The first five atom37 places (N, CA, C, CB, O) and aatype in JSON, in Angstrom:
{
  "aatype": [20, 20, 20, 20, 20, 20, 20, 20, 20, 20, 20, 20, 20, 20, 20, 20, 20, 20, 20, 20, 20, 20, 20, 20, 20, 20, 20, 20, 20, 20, 20, 20, 20, 20, 20, 20, 20, 20, 20, 20, 20, 20, 20, 20, 20, 20, 20, 20, 20, 20, 20, 20, 20, 20, 20, 20, 20, 20, 20, 20, 20, 20, 20, 20, 20, 20, 20, 20, 20, 20, 20, 20, 20, 20, 20, 20, 20],
  "atom_mask": [
    [1, 1, 1, 1, 1],
    [1, 1, 1, 1, 1],
    [1, 1, 1, 1, 1],
    [1, 1, 1, 1, 1],
    [1, 1, 1, 1, 1],
    [1, 1, 1, 1, 1],
    [1, 1, 1, 1, 1],
    [1, 1, 1, 1, 1],
    [1, 1, 1, 1, 1],
    [1, 1, 1, 1, 1],
    [1, 1, 1, 1, 1],
    [1, 1, 1, 1, 1],
    [1, 1, 1, 1, 1],
    [1, 1, 1, 1, 1],
    [1, 1, 1, 1, 1],
    [1, 1, 1, 1, 1],
    [1, 1, 1, 1, 1],
    [1, 1, 1, 1, 1],
    [1, 1, 1, 1, 1],
    [1, 1, 1, 1, 1],
    [1, 1, 1, 1, 1],
    [1, 1, 1, 1, 1],
    [1, 1, 1, 1, 1],
    [1, 1, 1, 1, 1],
    [1, 1, 1, 1, 1],
    [1, 1, 1, 1, 1],
    [1, 1, 1, 1, 1],
    [1, 1, 1, 1, 1],
    [1, 1, 1, 1, 1],
    [1, 1, 1, 1, 1],
    [1, 1, 1, 1, 1],
    [1, 1, 1, 1, 1],
    [1, 1, 1, 1, 1],
    [1, 1, 1, 1, 1],
    [1, 1, 1, 1, 1],
    [1, 1, 1, 1, 1],
    [1, 1, 1, 1, 1],
    [1, 1, 1, 1, 1],
    [1, 1, 1, 1, 1],
    [1, 1, 1, 1, 1],
    [1, 1, 1, 1, 1],
    [1, 1, 1, 1, 1],
    [1, 1, 1, 1, 1],
    [1, 1, 1, 1, 1],
    [1, 1, 1, 1, 1],
    [1, 1, 1, 1, 1],
    [1, 1, 1, 1, 1],
    [1, 1, 1, 1, 1],
    [1, 1, 1, 1, 1],
    [1, 1, 1, 1, 1],
    [1, 1, 1, 1, 1],
    [1, 1, 1, 1, 1],
    [1, 1, 1, 1, 1],
    [1, 1, 1, 1, 1],
    [1, 1, 1, 1, 1],
    [1, 1, 1, 1, 1],
    [1, 1, 1, 1, 1],
    [1, 1, 1, 1, 1],
    [1, 1, 1, 1, 1],
    [1, 1, 1, 1, 1],
    [1, 1, 1, 1, 1],
    [1, 1, 1, 1, 1],
    [1, 1, 1, 1, 1],
    [1, 1, 1, 1, 1],
    [1, 1, 1, 1, 1],
    [1, 1, 1, 1, 1],
    [1, 1, 1, 1, 1],
    [1, 1, 1, 1, 1],
    [1, 1, 1, 1, 1],
    [1, 1, 1, 1, 1],
    [1, 1, 1, 1, 1],
    [1, 1, 1, 1, 1],
    [1, 1, 1, 1, 1],
    [1, 1, 1, 1, 1],
    [1, 1, 1, 1, 1],
    [1, 1, 1, 1, 1],
    [1, 1, 1, 1, 1]
  ],
  "atom_positions": [
    [[7.59, -5.15, 14.74], [7.09, -4.62, 13.48], [5.57, -4.72, 13.41], [7.73, -5.36, 12.31], [4.9, -3.81, 12.92]],
    [[5.03, -5.83, 13.9], [3.58, -6.0, 13.89], [2.87, -4.97, 14.73], [3.22, -7.37, 14.37], [1.79, -4.5, 14.37]],
    [[3.48, -4.61, 15.88], [2.86, -3.61, 16.74], [2.89, -2.22, 16.11], [3.55, -3.57, 18.09], [2.0, -1.41, 16.36]],
    [[3.89, -1.95, 15.3], [3.92, -0.67, 14.59], [2.73, -0.58, 13.64], [5.26, -0.5, 13.8], [2.03, 0.44, 13.59]],
    [[2.49, -1.66, 12.89], [1.33, -1.68, 12.0], [0.03, -1.61, 12.78], [1.35, -2.94, 11.13], [-0.92, -0.95, 12.36]],
    [[-0.01, -2.29, 13.93], [-1.22, -2.27, 14.76], [-1.54, -0.85, 15.22], [-1.05, -3.2, 15.98], [-2.68, -0.39, 15.07]],
    [[-0.55, -0.16, 15.79], [-0.8, 1.19, 16.28], [-1.02, 2.18, 15.15], [0.36, 1.65, 17.15], [-1.81, 3.11, 15.29]],
    [[-0.33, 2.0, 14.03], [-0.55, 2.87, 12.88], [-1.95, 2.67, 12.3], [0.52, 2.61, 11.8], [-2.53, 3.61, 11.75]],
    [[-2.48, 1.48, 12.43], [-3.81, 1.19, 11.9], [-4.94, 1.8, 12.71], [-4.01, -0.27, 11.83], [-6.08, 1.84, 12.24]],
    [[-4.64, 2.27, 13.92], [-5.7, 2.88, 14.72], [-6.2, 4.19, 14.12], [-5.22, 3.12, 16.14], [-7.36, 4.54, 14.28]],
    [[-5.32, 4.91, 13.43], [-5.74, 6.19, 12.84], [-6.73, 5.97, 11.7], [-4.51, 6.97, 12.33], [-7.83, 6.53, 11.75]],
    [[-6.4, 5.18, 10.67], [-7.41, 4.97, 9.63], [-8.66, 4.25, 10.13], [-6.81, 4.19, 8.48], [-9.76, 4.47, 9.63]],
    [[-8.48, 3.38, 11.13], [-9.65, 2.7, 11.7], [-10.58, 3.7, 12.38], [-9.2, 1.63, 12.71], [-11.8, 3.61, 12.23]],
    [[-10.01, 4.64, 13.11], [-10.83, 5.67, 13.76], [-11.5, 6.56, 12.73], [-9.96, 6.52, 14.71], [-12.65, 6.97, 12.92]],
    [[-10.81, 6.87, 11.65], [-11.41, 7.69, 10.59], [-12.61, 6.96, 9.99], [-10.36, 8.01, 9.48], [-13.66, 7.56, 9.77]],
    [[-12.45, 5.66, 9.72], [-13.54, 4.89, 9.13], [-14.72, 4.81, 10.09], [-13.07, 3.48, 8.75], [-15.88, 4.96, 9.68]],
    [[-14.44, 4.58, 11.38], [-15.52, 4.42, 12.36], [-16.22, 5.73, 12.67], [-14.97, 3.83, 13.63], [-17.45, 5.79, 12.64]],
    [[-15.47, 6.77, 12.97], [-16.07, 8.0, 13.5], [-16.36, 9.05, 12.43], [-15.17, 8.59, 14.53], [-17.38, 9.73, 12.51]],
    [[-15.48, 9.19, 11.44], [-15.7, 10.21, 10.42], [-16.69, 9.72, 9.36], [-14.37, 10.59, 9.76], [-17.59, 10.45, 8.96]],
    [[-16.5, 8.47, 8.91], [-17.39, 7.93, 7.88], [-18.57, 7.18, 8.46], [-16.62, 7.01, 6.98], [-19.58, 7.01, 7.78]],
    [[-18.48, 6.72, 9.7], [-19.56, 5.96, 10.33], [-19.78, 4.59, 9.7], [-20.83, 6.74, 10.26], [-20.91, 4.11, 9.63]],
    [[-18.71, 3.97, 9.25], [-18.8, 2.69, 8.54], [-18.23, 1.57, 9.4], [-18.06, 2.76, 7.19], [-17.12, 1.09, 9.15]],
    [[-18.98, 1.15, 10.4], [-18.5, 0.06, 11.25], [-18.46, -1.27, 10.5], [-19.38, -0.07, 12.49], [-17.68, -2.15, 10.87]],
    [[-19.28, -1.42, 9.46], [-19.28, -2.66, 8.68], [-17.93, -2.87, 7.99], [-20.41, -2.64, 7.66], [-17.45, -4.0, 7.9]],
    [[-17.35, -1.8, 7.49], [-16.06, -1.9, 6.8], [-14.98, -2.32, 7.78], [-15.69, -0.55, 6.14], [-14.17, -3.2, 7.47]],
    [[-14.96, -1.71, 8.95], [-13.97, -2.07, 9.96], [-14.16, -3.52, 10.39], [-14.07, -1.13, 11.17], [-13.19, -4.24, 10.59]],
    [[-15.41, -3.95, 10.55], [-15.67, -5.34, 10.92], [-15.17, -6.29, 9.84], [-17.17, -5.55, 11.15], [-14.55, -7.3, 10.16]],
    [[-15.44, -6.0, 8.58], [-15.01, -6.86, 7.49], [-13.49, -6.97, 7.44], [-15.54, -6.34, 6.15], [-12.94, -8.06, 7.28]],
    [[-12.8, -5.84, 7.58], [-11.34, -5.85, 7.54], [-10.77, -6.6, 8.75], [-10.78, -4.41, 7.51], [-9.78, -7.32, 8.62]],
    [[-11.39, -6.44, 9.91], [-10.94, -7.18, 11.1], [-11.17, -8.67, 10.94], [-11.67, -6.67, 12.35], [-10.31, -9.47, 11.32]],
    [[-12.3, -9.06, 10.38], [-12.56, -10.48, 10.13], [-11.56, -11.04, 9.12], [-14.0, -10.69, 9.62], [-11.08, -12.17, 9.27]],
    [[-11.24, -10.26, 8.11], [-10.25, -10.67, 7.13], [-8.87, -10.82, 7.78], [-10.18, -9.67, 5.97], [-8.12, -11.73, 7.43]],
    [[-8.55, -9.93, 8.72], [-7.28, -10.03, 9.44], [-7.19, -11.36, 10.18], [-7.13, -8.86, 10.43], [-6.15, -12.02, 10.15]],
    [[-8.27, -11.75, 10.83], [-8.26, -13.01, 11.57], [-8.08, -14.21, 10.64], [-9.55, -13.17, 12.36], [-7.36, -15.15, 10.97]],
    [[-8.72, -14.18, 9.48], [-8.59, -15.27, 8.52], [-7.16, -15.34, 7.99], [-9.59, -15.09, 7.35], [-6.57, -16.42, 7.9]],
    [[-6.61, -14.19, 7.63], [-5.23, -14.15, 7.12], [-4.26, -14.62, 8.19], [-4.86, -12.72, 6.65], [-3.35, -15.4, 7.91]],
    [[-4.44, -14.15, 9.42], [-3.57, -14.53, 10.52], [-3.62, -16.03, 10.78], [-3.94, -13.77, 11.79], [-2.59, -16.68, 10.95]],
    [[-4.83, -16.6, 10.81], [-4.97, -18.04, 11.05], [-4.34, -18.85, 9.92], [-6.46, -18.4, 11.19], [-3.69, -19.87, 10.18]],
    [[-4.53, -18.42, 8.69], [-3.94, -19.14, 7.56], [-2.41, -19.09, 7.6], [-4.44, -18.56, 6.23], [-1.74, -20.1, 7.38]],
    [[-1.88, -17.91, 7.9], [-0.43, -17.79, 7.99], [0.13, -18.62, 9.15], [-0.03, -16.33, 8.17], [1.18, -19.25, 9.01]],
    [[-0.57, -18.62, 10.27], [-0.13, -19.46, 11.39], [-0.13, -20.93, 11.0], [-1.03, -19.24, 12.62], [0.81, -21.66, 11.33]],
    [[-1.16, -21.36, 10.3], [-1.27, -22.76, 9.89], [-0.09, -23.19, 9.02], [-2.59, -22.98, 9.14], [0.42, -24.3, 9.16]],
    [[0.34, -22.3, 8.13], [1.41, -22.66, 7.22], [2.81, -22.39, 7.77], [1.24, -21.93, 5.93], [3.74, -23.15, 7.49]],
    [[2.98, -21.32, 8.53], [4.32, -20.91, 8.94], [4.8, -21.49, 10.26], [4.38, -19.44, 9.01], [6.0, -21.73, 10.42]],
    [[3.92, -21.7, 11.21], [4.35, -22.17, 12.53], [4.97, -23.57, 12.48], [3.17, -22.17, 13.49], [5.99, -23.79, 13.12]],
    [[4.39, -24.53, 11.74], [5.04, -25.84, 11.71], [6.46, -25.81, 11.13], [4.2, -26.8, 10.91], [7.31, -26.61, 11.52]],
    [[6.71, -24.89, 10.22], [8.03, -24.82, 9.58], [9.01, -23.95, 10.35], [7.89, -24.28, 8.17], [10.19, -24.28, 10.43]],
    [[8.53, -22.85, 10.93], [9.43, -21.86, 11.51], [9.24, -21.65, 13.02], [9.26, -20.56, 10.81], [9.94, -20.82, 13.6]],
    [[8.33, -22.34, 13.65], [7.99, -22.23, 15.07], [7.69, -20.77, 15.47], [9.14, -22.78, 15.93], [6.81, -20.14, 14.88]],
    [[8.41, -20.24, 16.45], [8.11, -18.91, 16.99], [8.33, -17.81, 15.95], [8.97, -18.63, 18.21], [7.6, -16.82, 15.93]],
    [[9.31, -17.98, 15.1], [9.55, -16.99, 14.05], [8.37, -16.96, 13.09], [10.88, -17.3, 13.29], [7.99, -15.9, 12.61]],
    [[7.8, -18.11, 12.8], [6.63, -18.17, 11.94], [5.44, -17.45, 12.53], [6.26, -19.6, 11.67], [4.68, -16.8, 11.82]],
    [[5.28, -17.55, 13.86], [4.2, -16.83, 14.52], [4.42, -15.32, 14.44], [4.08, -17.26, 15.99], [3.48, -14.56, 14.21]],
    [[5.67, -14.89, 14.64], [5.97, -13.46, 14.57], [5.77, -12.92, 13.16], [7.41, -13.2, 15.02], [5.22, -11.84, 12.97]],
    [[6.21, -13.68, 12.17], [6.02, -13.26, 10.78], [4.54, -13.22, 10.43], [6.78, -14.21, 9.82], [4.08, -12.31, 9.75]],
    [[3.8, -14.21, 10.9], [2.35, -14.25, 10.64], [1.66, -13.02, 11.2], [1.74, -15.51, 11.24], [0.84, -12.4, 10.53]],
    [[2.0, -12.67, 12.44], [1.39, -11.5, 13.07], [1.75, -10.22, 12.31], [1.84, -11.39, 14.54], [0.88, -9.39, 12.05]],
    [[3.02, -10.07, 11.97], [3.45, -8.86, 11.27], [2.78, -8.74, 9.91], [4.97, -8.86, 11.1], [2.33, -7.65, 9.54]],
    [[2.7, -9.83, 9.17], [2.06, -9.78, 7.86], [0.56, -9.51, 7.97], [2.29, -11.08, 7.11], [0.01, -8.73, 7.19]],
    [[-0.1, -10.14, 8.92], [-1.54, -9.91, 9.09], [-1.82, -8.46, 9.47], [-2.11, -10.85, 10.16], [-2.75, -7.85, 8.95]],
    [[-1.02, -7.9, 10.37], [-1.21, -6.5, 10.76], [-0.85, -5.56, 9.62], [-0.37, -6.17, 12.0], [-1.49, -4.52, 9.45]],
    [[0.16, -5.9, 8.84], [0.52, -5.08, 7.69], [-0.58, -5.03, 6.65], [1.79, -5.59, 7.06], [-0.89, -3.97, 6.11]],
    [[-1.18, -6.18, 6.37], [-2.29, -6.25, 5.42], [-3.48, -5.44, 5.94], [-2.72, -7.72, 5.16], [-4.12, -4.71, 5.18]],
    [[-3.76, -5.57, 7.23], [-4.86, -4.82, 7.83], [-4.62, -3.32, 7.73], [-5.04, -5.22, 9.31], [-5.52, -2.57, 7.35]],
    [[-3.41, -2.88, 8.06], [-3.08, -1.47, 7.96], [-3.24, -0.96, 6.53], [-1.65, -1.21, 8.46], [-3.82, 0.1, 6.31]],
    [[-2.74, -1.72, 5.58], [-2.86, -1.3, 4.18], [-4.31, -1.19, 3.74], [-2.12, -2.27, 3.27], [-4.69, -0.22, 3.08]],
    [[-5.13, -2.17, 4.09], [-6.54, -2.12, 3.71], [-7.26, -0.93, 4.36], [-7.25, -3.42, 4.1], [-8.03, -0.24, 3.7]],
    [[-6.99, -0.71, 5.64], [-7.62, 0.43, 6.32], [-7.16, 1.76, 5.72], [-7.3, 0.4, 7.83], [-7.98, 2.66, 5.51]],
    [[-5.88, 1.87, 5.44], [-5.34, 3.12, 4.88], [-5.86, 3.36, 3.47], [-3.81, 3.09, 4.88], [-6.23, 4.48, 3.12]],
    [[-5.89, 2.31, 2.66], [-6.38, 2.46, 1.29], [-7.85, 2.87, 1.28], [-6.19, 1.15, 0.5], [-8.24, 3.76, 0.53]],
    [[-8.66, 2.23, 2.12], [-10.07, 2.6, 2.17], [-10.25, 4.04, 2.66], [-10.84, 1.62, 3.09], [-11.05, 4.78, 2.11]],
    [[-9.51, 4.43, 3.68], [-9.62, 5.79, 4.21], [-9.22, 6.82, 3.17], [-8.75, 5.96, 5.46], [-9.93, 7.81, 2.97]],
    [[-8.11, 6.6, 2.5], [-7.66, 7.54, 1.47], [-8.63, 7.58, 0.29], [-6.26, 7.18, 0.99], [-8.88, 8.65, -0.27]],
    [[-9.16, 6.43, -0.08], [-10.12, 6.38, -1.18], [-11.37, 7.18, -0.85], [-10.48, 4.93, -1.51], [-11.88, 7.91, -1.7]],
    [[-11.87, 7.04, 0.37], [-13.08, 7.75, 0.77], [-12.84, 9.24, 0.98], [-13.65, 7.14, 2.04], [-13.75, 10.05, 0.8]],
    [[-11.63, 9.62, 1.37], [-11.33, 11.04, 1.59], [-11.21, 11.81, 0.28], [-10.06, 11.19, 2.4], [-11.39, 13.03, 0.26]],
    [[-10.9, 11.13, -0.8], [-10.73, 11.83, -2.08], [-12.04, 12.03, -2.79], [-9.79, 11.08, -2.98], [-12.06, 12.6, -3.88]]
  ]
}
């Protein structure tokens, strides 16, 4: 599931980078992804082990995809 969000996020990421020329936005969202992923790993891995890592990755990628898509759609309108 996380890889689906990862690959789906390449489209809005490319739009932000190449169409809008806003590398700062992509950098901020990527940095936020790392913070969210690390926080989720910190809380979920001790309780759920490997499943916690998988859930953490999927949630972090889902949040990243949503932020990239929302920003892209907002700028396109």
